[in-house]
Short mmCIF file of C-alpha atoms in Angstrom, two decimals:
data_model
loop_
_atom_site.label_atom_id
_atom_site.label_comp_id
_atom_site.label_asym_id
_atom_site.label_seq_id
_atom_site.Cartn_x
_atom_site.Cartn_y
_atom_site.Cartn_z
CA LEU A 18 -2.01 5.09 -19.88
CA GLN A 19 0.34 5.56 -16.94
CA ILE A 20 0.75 2.36 -14.90
CA LYS A 21 2.45 2.14 -11.53
CA LYS A 22 2.56 -0.27 -8.63
CA ALA A 23 0.48 1.05 -5.73
CA GLY A 24 1.40 -1.65 -3.22
CA VAL A 25 0.91 -5.32 -2.44
CA SER A 26 -1.84 -7.42 -0.88
CA VAL A 27 -1.62 -9.60 2.23
CA GLU A 28 -0.18 -12.41 0.12
CA LYS A 29 2.15 -9.96 -1.68
CA ARG A 30 0.27 -9.79 -4.96
CA GLU A 31 0.79 -6.49 -6.74
CA ILE A 32 -1.95 -3.85 -6.84
CA TYR A 33 -1.76 -1.30 -9.64
CA LEU A 34 -2.87 2.28 -10.17
CA ILE A 35 -3.55 3.26 -13.77
CA SER A 36 -4.09 6.87 -14.77
CA ILE A 37 -4.97 8.85 -17.87
CA GLY A 38 -5.79 12.47 -18.65
CA THR A 39 -4.43 15.86 -17.66
CA GLY A 40 -7.57 17.70 -16.55
CA LYS A 41 -8.14 19.46 -13.23
CA THR A 42 -11.12 17.33 -12.18
CA LYS A 43 -9.83 14.10 -10.63
CA ILE A 44 -11.81 10.85 -10.68
CA LEU A 45 -10.81 7.70 -8.74
CA ILE A 46 -12.30 4.32 -9.64
CA TRP A 47 -11.72 1.05 -7.83
CA SER A 48 -13.03 -2.40 -8.68
CA GLN A 49 -13.05 -5.90 -7.21
CA MET A 50 -12.48 -4.91 -3.60
CA HIS A 51 -14.68 -7.99 -3.21
CA GLY A 52 -12.71 -10.70 -4.96
CA ASP A 53 -15.68 -12.51 -6.47
CA GLU A 54 -17.24 -9.36 -7.99
CA SER A 55 -15.43 -9.12 -11.31
CA THR A 56 -17.97 -7.68 -13.78
CA ALA A 57 -16.79 -4.08 -13.54
CA THR A 58 -13.14 -5.13 -13.75
CA MET A 59 -13.84 -6.43 -17.26
CA ALA A 60 -15.55 -3.14 -18.11
CA LEU A 61 -12.52 -1.15 -16.93
CA PHE A 62 -10.37 -2.92 -19.49
CA ASP A 63 -12.96 -2.02 -22.10
CA ILE A 64 -12.52 1.59 -20.93
CA PHE A 65 -8.73 1.32 -21.34
CA ASN A 66 -9.19 -0.01 -24.88
CA PHE A 67 -11.59 2.85 -25.59
CA PHE A 68 -9.01 5.45 -24.63
CA LEU A 69 -6.35 3.72 -26.73
CA ALA A 70 -8.54 3.60 -29.85
CA ASP A 71 -8.62 5.96 -32.83
CA ASP A 72 -12.11 6.28 -34.29
CA ASN A 73 -15.24 8.45 -34.50
CA PHE A 74 -15.16 9.04 -30.73
CA ASN A 75 -11.88 10.97 -30.81
CA GLN A 76 -13.64 14.22 -29.94
CA LEU A 77 -15.12 12.67 -26.78
CA ARG A 78 -11.76 11.17 -25.85
CA GLU A 79 -10.01 14.52 -26.30
CA LYS A 80 -12.55 16.28 -24.09
CA LEU A 81 -12.26 13.69 -21.32
CA LEU A 82 -8.46 13.72 -21.41
CA ASN A 83 -8.31 17.52 -21.29
CA GLU A 84 -10.98 18.10 -18.64
CA THR A 85 -10.41 15.16 -16.28
CA SER A 86 -7.67 13.04 -14.79
CA ILE A 87 -8.94 9.51 -14.20
CA PHE A 88 -7.26 7.04 -11.85
CA PHE A 89 -8.13 3.34 -11.83
CA ILE A 90 -7.46 0.52 -9.38
CA PRO A 91 -8.68 -2.39 -11.54
CA MET A 92 -8.33 -5.02 -8.82
CA LEU A 93 -8.02 -3.98 -5.18
CA ASN A 94 -8.34 -7.50 -3.77
CA PRO A 95 -6.14 -9.83 -5.85
CA ASP A 96 -5.95 -12.43 -3.05
CA GLY A 97 -9.73 -12.71 -2.92
CA ALA A 98 -9.86 -12.79 -6.72
CA GLU A 99 -7.38 -15.69 -6.77
CA LYS A 100 -9.76 -17.72 -4.60
CA PHE A 101 -12.85 -16.06 -6.08
CA GLN A 102 -14.09 -15.12 -2.63
CA ARG A 103 -15.58 -11.89 -1.28
CA ARG A 104 -13.03 -11.18 1.45
CA ASN A 105 -9.27 -10.84 1.37
CA ALA A 106 -6.72 -13.40 2.60
CA LEU A 107 -7.36 -12.33 6.22
CA HIS A 108 -11.11 -12.79 5.64
CA ILE A 109 -11.60 -9.06 6.09
CA ASP A 110 -14.33 -7.34 4.10
CA LEU A 111 -12.29 -4.52 2.54
CA ASN A 112 -15.39 -2.37 2.13
CA ARG A 113 -15.76 -2.38 5.92
CA ASP A 114 -12.15 -1.49 6.71
CA ALA A 115 -12.15 2.23 5.94
CA ILE A 116 -11.60 3.36 9.54
CA ARG A 117 -9.46 0.72 11.20
CA LEU A 118 -7.37 0.17 8.04
CA GLU A 119 -6.06 -3.20 9.21
CA SER A 120 -5.63 -4.64 5.72
CA PRO A 121 -2.86 -3.46 3.38
CA GLU A 122 -5.40 -3.23 0.56
CA ALA A 123 -7.55 -0.78 2.52
CA LYS A 124 -4.46 1.25 3.40
CA ILE A 125 -3.60 1.49 -0.30
CA LEU A 126 -7.05 2.78 -1.23
CA LYS A 127 -7.10 5.31 1.61
CA SER A 128 -3.58 6.53 0.79
CA ILE A 129 -4.40 7.00 -2.89
CA ARG A 130 -7.56 8.92 -2.02
CA ASP A 131 -5.71 11.18 0.40
CA ASN A 132 -2.89 11.87 -2.05
CA LEU A 133 -5.18 12.60 -4.99
CA ASN A 134 -8.12 14.21 -3.16
CA PRO A 135 -10.39 13.34 -6.10
CA GLN A 136 -13.65 15.18 -6.65
CA PHE A 137 -15.43 11.95 -7.69
CA GLY A 138 -15.04 8.29 -6.79
CA PHE A 139 -16.63 5.17 -8.31
CA ASN A 140 -17.00 2.10 -6.08
CA LEU A 141 -17.71 -0.88 -8.37
CA HIS A 142 -19.43 -4.06 -7.16
CA ASP A 143 -21.68 -7.00 -8.10
CA GLN A 144 -25.01 -7.63 -6.40
CA SER A 145 -27.23 -10.69 -6.04
CA LYS A 146 -29.51 -11.71 -8.89
CA ILE A 147 -32.51 -11.83 -6.55
CA TYR A 148 -32.98 -8.03 -6.75
CA THR A 149 -35.68 -6.37 -8.84
CA ALA A 150 -35.83 -2.72 -9.86
CA GLY A 151 -38.83 -1.82 -7.71
CA LYS A 152 -41.81 -4.05 -7.00
CA THR A 153 -41.84 -5.54 -10.50
CA PHE A 154 -40.60 -8.67 -12.24
CA GLY A 155 -37.75 -6.67 -13.85
CA SER A 156 -34.36 -7.81 -12.59
CA ALA A 157 -32.04 -5.05 -11.43
CA ALA A 158 -29.47 -5.30 -14.21
CA ILE A 159 -27.53 -2.42 -12.69
CA SER A 160 -28.11 -0.36 -9.55
CA PHE A 161 -26.71 2.86 -8.11
CA PHE A 162 -26.35 4.35 -4.66
CA ALA A 163 -25.32 7.70 -3.22
CA PRO A 164 -24.04 6.64 0.23
CA PRO A 165 -24.98 8.74 3.26
CA TYR A 166 -22.26 10.19 5.45
CA ASN A 167 -24.24 10.09 8.71
CA TYR A 168 -27.17 8.31 10.32
CA ALA A 169 -29.42 11.34 9.69
CA ASP A 170 -29.14 10.70 5.92
CA ASP A 171 -28.26 14.35 5.35
CA ILE A 172 -27.39 15.72 1.92
CA ASN A 173 -24.40 18.04 1.55
CA ASP A 174 -22.89 19.33 -1.70
CA VAL A 175 -20.60 16.29 -1.98
CA ARG A 176 -23.46 13.81 -1.76
CA LYS A 177 -25.65 16.02 -3.94
CA ASN A 178 -23.08 15.80 -6.75
CA THR A 179 -23.17 12.02 -6.38
CA MET A 180 -26.94 11.93 -6.81
CA GLU A 181 -26.82 14.24 -9.82
CA VAL A 182 -24.28 12.09 -11.69
CA ILE A 183 -26.30 8.97 -10.90
CA VAL A 184 -29.38 10.55 -12.47
CA LYS A 185 -27.37 11.31 -15.63
CA ILE A 186 -26.29 7.65 -15.83
CA HIS A 187 -29.84 6.46 -15.15
CA ASN A 188 -31.19 8.64 -17.95
CA ALA A 189 -28.65 7.20 -20.39
CA LEU A 190 -29.32 3.55 -19.49
CA SER A 191 -33.10 3.61 -19.10
CA PRO A 192 -33.89 3.66 -22.85
CA LEU A 193 -31.67 0.59 -23.28
CA ILE A 194 -32.95 -1.47 -20.34
CA SER A 195 -36.24 0.11 -19.34
CA GLY A 196 -37.45 -1.18 -15.98
CA HIS A 197 -34.11 -2.76 -15.09
CA VAL A 198 -32.24 0.13 -13.43
CA GLY A 199 -32.49 0.20 -9.64
CA ARG A 200 -31.48 2.29 -6.66
CA PHE A 201 -29.60 0.39 -4.00
CA ASP A 202 -31.08 1.29 -0.65
CA ALA A 203 -28.91 0.97 2.44
CA GLY A 204 -28.33 2.88 5.63
CA PHE A 205 -25.20 4.59 6.86
CA GLU A 206 -22.26 2.21 7.36
CA PRO A 207 -19.70 4.07 9.52
CA GLU A 208 -16.86 1.72 8.59
CA ALA A 209 -17.59 1.52 4.83
CA PHE A 210 -15.44 3.21 2.19
CA GLY A 211 -18.23 4.71 0.11
CA ASP A 212 -19.82 6.43 3.11
CA ASN A 213 -16.47 7.75 4.31
CA PHE A 214 -15.45 8.95 0.85
CA ILE A 215 -18.47 11.29 1.03
CA LYS A 216 -17.41 12.35 4.53
CA TRP A 217 -13.84 12.97 3.31
CA GLY A 218 -15.05 15.20 0.46
CA THR A 219 -15.17 12.83 -2.54
CA SER A 220 -18.51 12.30 -4.28
CA SER A 221 -18.66 8.50 -4.17
CA ILE A 222 -20.92 6.65 -6.62
CA LEU A 223 -21.67 3.00 -5.90
CA ILE A 224 -22.41 0.87 -8.97
CA GLU A 225 -23.81 -2.63 -8.44
CA SER A 226 -23.77 -5.06 -11.37
CA GLY A 227 -26.90 -7.15 -11.06
CA ASN A 228 -28.36 -9.76 -13.38
CA TRP A 229 -29.80 -10.10 -16.87
CA ASN A 230 -31.64 -13.27 -17.80
CA ASN A 231 -29.52 -15.80 -19.73
CA ASP A 232 -26.36 -13.74 -19.13
CA SER A 233 -24.63 -15.84 -16.48
CA GLU A 234 -21.17 -14.56 -17.50
CA LYS A 235 -22.46 -10.94 -17.25
CA GLN A 236 -21.15 -9.88 -20.64
CA PHE A 237 -24.23 -7.71 -21.22
CA ILE A 238 -23.90 -6.19 -17.74
CA ARG A 239 -20.26 -5.52 -18.59
CA LYS A 240 -21.45 -3.35 -21.49
CA LEU A 241 -23.83 -1.48 -19.20
CA ASN A 242 -20.90 -0.64 -16.89
CA PHE A 243 -18.95 0.66 -19.87
CA ILE A 244 -21.83 2.93 -20.91
CA ALA A 245 -22.43 4.05 -17.32
CA LEU A 246 -18.80 5.04 -16.74
CA LEU A 247 -18.37 6.90 -20.03
CA THR A 248 -21.66 8.70 -19.43
CA ALA A 249 -20.46 9.74 -15.98
CA PHE A 250 -17.06 10.91 -17.30
CA ASP A 251 -18.77 12.98 -20.00
CA SER A 252 -21.15 14.57 -17.52
CA ILE A 253 -18.32 15.38 -15.11
CA ALA A 254 -16.18 16.86 -17.90
CA ASP A 255 -19.07 19.09 -19.07
CA LYS A 256 -20.33 19.71 -15.52
CA ASN A 257 -23.85 19.32 -16.90
CA TYR A 258 -24.78 17.12 -13.92
CA GLU A 259 -25.15 20.40 -12.02
CA ASN A 260 -28.44 21.02 -13.86
CA ILE A 261 -30.06 17.88 -12.41
CA ASP A 262 -32.80 18.03 -9.77
CA ILE A 263 -31.87 15.52 -7.06
CA LYS A 264 -35.56 14.69 -6.66
CA ASP A 265 -35.05 12.59 -9.78
CA TYR A 266 -32.61 10.42 -7.82
CA TYR A 267 -35.43 9.31 -5.53
CA GLN A 268 -37.59 8.48 -8.54
CA ILE A 269 -35.25 5.62 -9.44
CA PRO A 270 -37.04 2.50 -8.14
CA LYS A 271 -35.52 0.93 -5.04
CA ASN A 272 -34.09 -2.56 -5.17
CA GLU A 273 -36.41 -5.25 -3.83
CA LYS A 274 -35.57 -8.91 -3.13
CA LEU A 275 -38.39 -10.44 -5.17
CA LEU A 276 -36.76 -12.84 -7.64
CA PHE A 277 -36.13 -16.58 -7.69
CA ASP A 278 -34.30 -18.53 -10.37
CA LYS A 279 -37.20 -20.99 -10.55
CA LEU A 280 -40.67 -20.39 -9.16
CA PHE A 281 -43.10 -23.32 -9.00
CA ARG A 282 -46.66 -22.15 -8.40
CA ASN A 283 -49.83 -23.91 -7.20
CA LEU A 284 -48.36 -27.22 -6.05
CA PHE A 285 -50.07 -29.15 -3.29
CA VAL A 286 -48.77 -31.21 -0.39
CA GLU A 287 -50.58 -33.75 1.75
CA TYR A 288 -50.06 -33.82 5.49
CA MET A 289 -52.15 -35.76 7.99
CA ASN A 290 -54.80 -36.41 5.33
CA GLU A 291 -55.15 -32.71 4.49
CA LYS A 292 -54.17 -30.94 1.26
CA TYR A 293 -52.34 -27.60 1.20
CA VAL A 294 -51.55 -25.42 -1.83
CA ILE A 295 -48.02 -23.97 -1.84
CA ASP A 296 -45.52 -22.23 -4.09
CA ILE A 297 -41.81 -23.12 -4.04
CA GLY A 298 -38.99 -20.69 -4.82
CA VAL A 299 -35.66 -22.20 -5.88
CA ASN A 300 -32.35 -20.39 -6.32
CA ILE A 301 -29.25 -21.67 -8.08
CA GLU A 302 -25.79 -20.77 -6.80
CA GLU A 303 -22.26 -21.48 -7.93
CA ASP A 304 -20.28 -23.75 -5.62
CA LYS A 305 -16.54 -24.27 -5.95
CA THR A 306 -15.23 -27.81 -6.34
CA GLY A 307 -12.21 -27.20 -4.11
CA ASN A 308 -9.55 -25.94 -6.50
CA ASP A 309 -10.87 -22.33 -6.58
CA ILE A 310 -11.17 -22.41 -10.39
CA THR A 311 -13.90 -24.86 -11.39
CA TYR A 312 -17.37 -24.88 -9.94
CA TYR A 313 -20.79 -26.47 -10.26
CA TYR A 314 -24.33 -25.21 -9.84
CA LYS A 315 -26.24 -26.07 -6.68
CA SER A 316 -29.99 -25.57 -6.36
CA SER A 317 -31.77 -25.04 -3.06
CA ILE A 318 -35.28 -24.26 -1.93
CA ASP A 319 -35.28 -20.73 -0.52
CA ASP A 320 -38.95 -20.28 0.32
CA ILE A 321 -42.24 -22.19 0.55
CA GLY A 322 -45.75 -20.83 0.87
CA ASP A 323 -47.73 -18.06 -0.78
CA LEU A 324 -45.20 -16.49 -3.16
CA SER A 325 -47.73 -14.62 -5.28
CA GLY A 326 -45.90 -11.36 -4.59
CA TYR A 327 -42.66 -12.74 -6.01
CA PHE A 328 -41.36 -13.47 -9.49
CA GLY A 329 -39.15 -16.06 -11.18
CA TYR A 330 -36.71 -15.89 -14.03
CA ASP A 331 -38.49 -19.10 -14.99
CA GLU A 332 -42.00 -19.76 -13.69
CA PHE A 333 -44.07 -22.95 -13.84
CA ASP A 334 -47.77 -23.40 -13.16
CA CYS A 335 -47.88 -26.75 -11.36
CA SER A 336 -51.62 -26.85 -10.70
CA GLY A 337 -52.65 -30.39 -9.83
CA MET A 338 -49.10 -31.55 -9.17
CA LYS A 339 -48.16 -33.05 -5.82
CA VAL A 340 -44.96 -32.51 -3.85
CA GLU A 341 -43.35 -35.72 -2.61
CA PRO A 342 -40.01 -36.28 -0.84
CA GLY A 343 -37.14 -37.56 -2.95
CA LYS A 344 -36.30 -41.26 -2.68
CA VAL A 345 -32.99 -43.02 -2.04
CA TYR A 346 -32.03 -45.56 -4.71
CA PRO A 347 -32.03 -49.03 -3.08
CA GLU A 348 -28.83 -50.36 -4.67
CA ILE A 349 -25.49 -49.68 -2.94
CA PHE A 350 -22.69 -48.78 -5.36
CA ASN A 351 -19.01 -49.65 -5.11
CA SER A 352 -17.55 -46.68 -6.97
CA LEU A 353 -18.31 -43.40 -8.65
CA GLU A 354 -17.75 -45.09 -12.02
CA ASP A 355 -20.66 -47.45 -11.34
CA ILE A 356 -22.88 -44.50 -10.49
CA LYS A 357 -21.91 -42.63 -13.65
CA LYS A 358 -23.32 -45.47 -15.79
CA PHE A 359 -26.85 -44.53 -14.75
CA ASP A 360 -29.12 -42.19 -16.67
CA PHE A 361 -29.69 -39.50 -14.06
CA LYS A 362 -32.61 -38.02 -15.96
CA ASN A 363 -34.48 -41.28 -15.63
CA LEU A 364 -33.63 -41.49 -11.93
CA TYR A 365 -35.01 -38.00 -11.36
CA GLU A 366 -38.19 -38.82 -13.25
CA GLU A 367 -38.69 -41.87 -11.05
CA GLY A 368 -38.29 -39.73 -7.94
CA TYR A 369 -34.77 -40.79 -6.91
CA LEU A 370 -32.60 -37.93 -5.67
CA PHE A 371 -29.96 -39.84 -3.70
CA VAL A 372 -27.67 -42.85 -4.16
CA LYS A 373 -25.59 -44.78 -1.65
CA MET A 374 -21.95 -45.73 -2.07
CA ILE A 375 -19.63 -47.94 0.00
CA ASP A 376 -17.40 -45.85 2.32
CA ASN A 377 -14.03 -46.48 0.73
CA SER A 378 -11.09 -44.23 1.64
CA ASP A 379 -9.67 -44.27 -1.90
CA ILE A 380 -13.01 -43.21 -3.33
CA LEU A 381 -13.44 -40.48 -0.71
CA GLU A 382 -10.03 -39.09 -1.58
CA PHE A 383 -11.01 -39.04 -5.23
#
């Protein structure tokens, strides 16, 4: 592995370029241009360990090292990663800075691409867990996209190569996670890097790490990225992607926003002496506590009504159950310590969702 400093971020954190292989076909991979999308970054270090190993896969390693030269930017947005936020320190979305190139991070990526002129590029991201692979209950564990290079959605040879490699990856993953591989569907973004990579002559493959039930740390999705990348490298080294019919790309089911974390079906509410049957979809998100490292989970109601066309990671048939507003506990507390003495499970069961505390500056600072 050859490691060199490629530049620094807005806040002067170092950004590295790692390379391996001596082949003519160049591949450029960048991860975590959105600071809070770290799944593929973990997988890249698995890839590094793979190349450094000595085992039954030596023949594959030798082929990849002889036929390709692979360049990695494991973390393009270290400032965003430090705060675990999407954007960089200037609150610029790096993936939308391919033309103006205001951010130093975007300038680094563009400069590396121009110097290398790689045949293939891999743009690695995380996507929301609300996506399904098609109109099914199957979560999109991993999704792929061949970005367009114009509003007409035309297909040139560069984009065609992208689609062909994606089909090879899809065919490798489908037996492992049948029904959980999706096709990200988006229009042309004139300021986005993936779209412009195609325009500049690099076949750019977008990989979105989605969600797998009970895998909140995405360690299973990490493995899928590892398999996807090695499959792509192998296909590029052999050039067997050229045998693929791009019609198969459009057979990959499109991502749909059809999932909730919790879906409560067949509840009823009373309003002005009338009863109404509703479903409630709840999603759970991480929320930082303020120090950028620790976080808690926050639930919110995202939709109410007839949600029969949607799915939940967890679903509950609440037939006969009534929806009532949460109550405020009547006692006023002096401190957080007093509140912590209560059994919150019992409070919830009794319908209390809120407590009141005296406005004390010391407590508020705590």
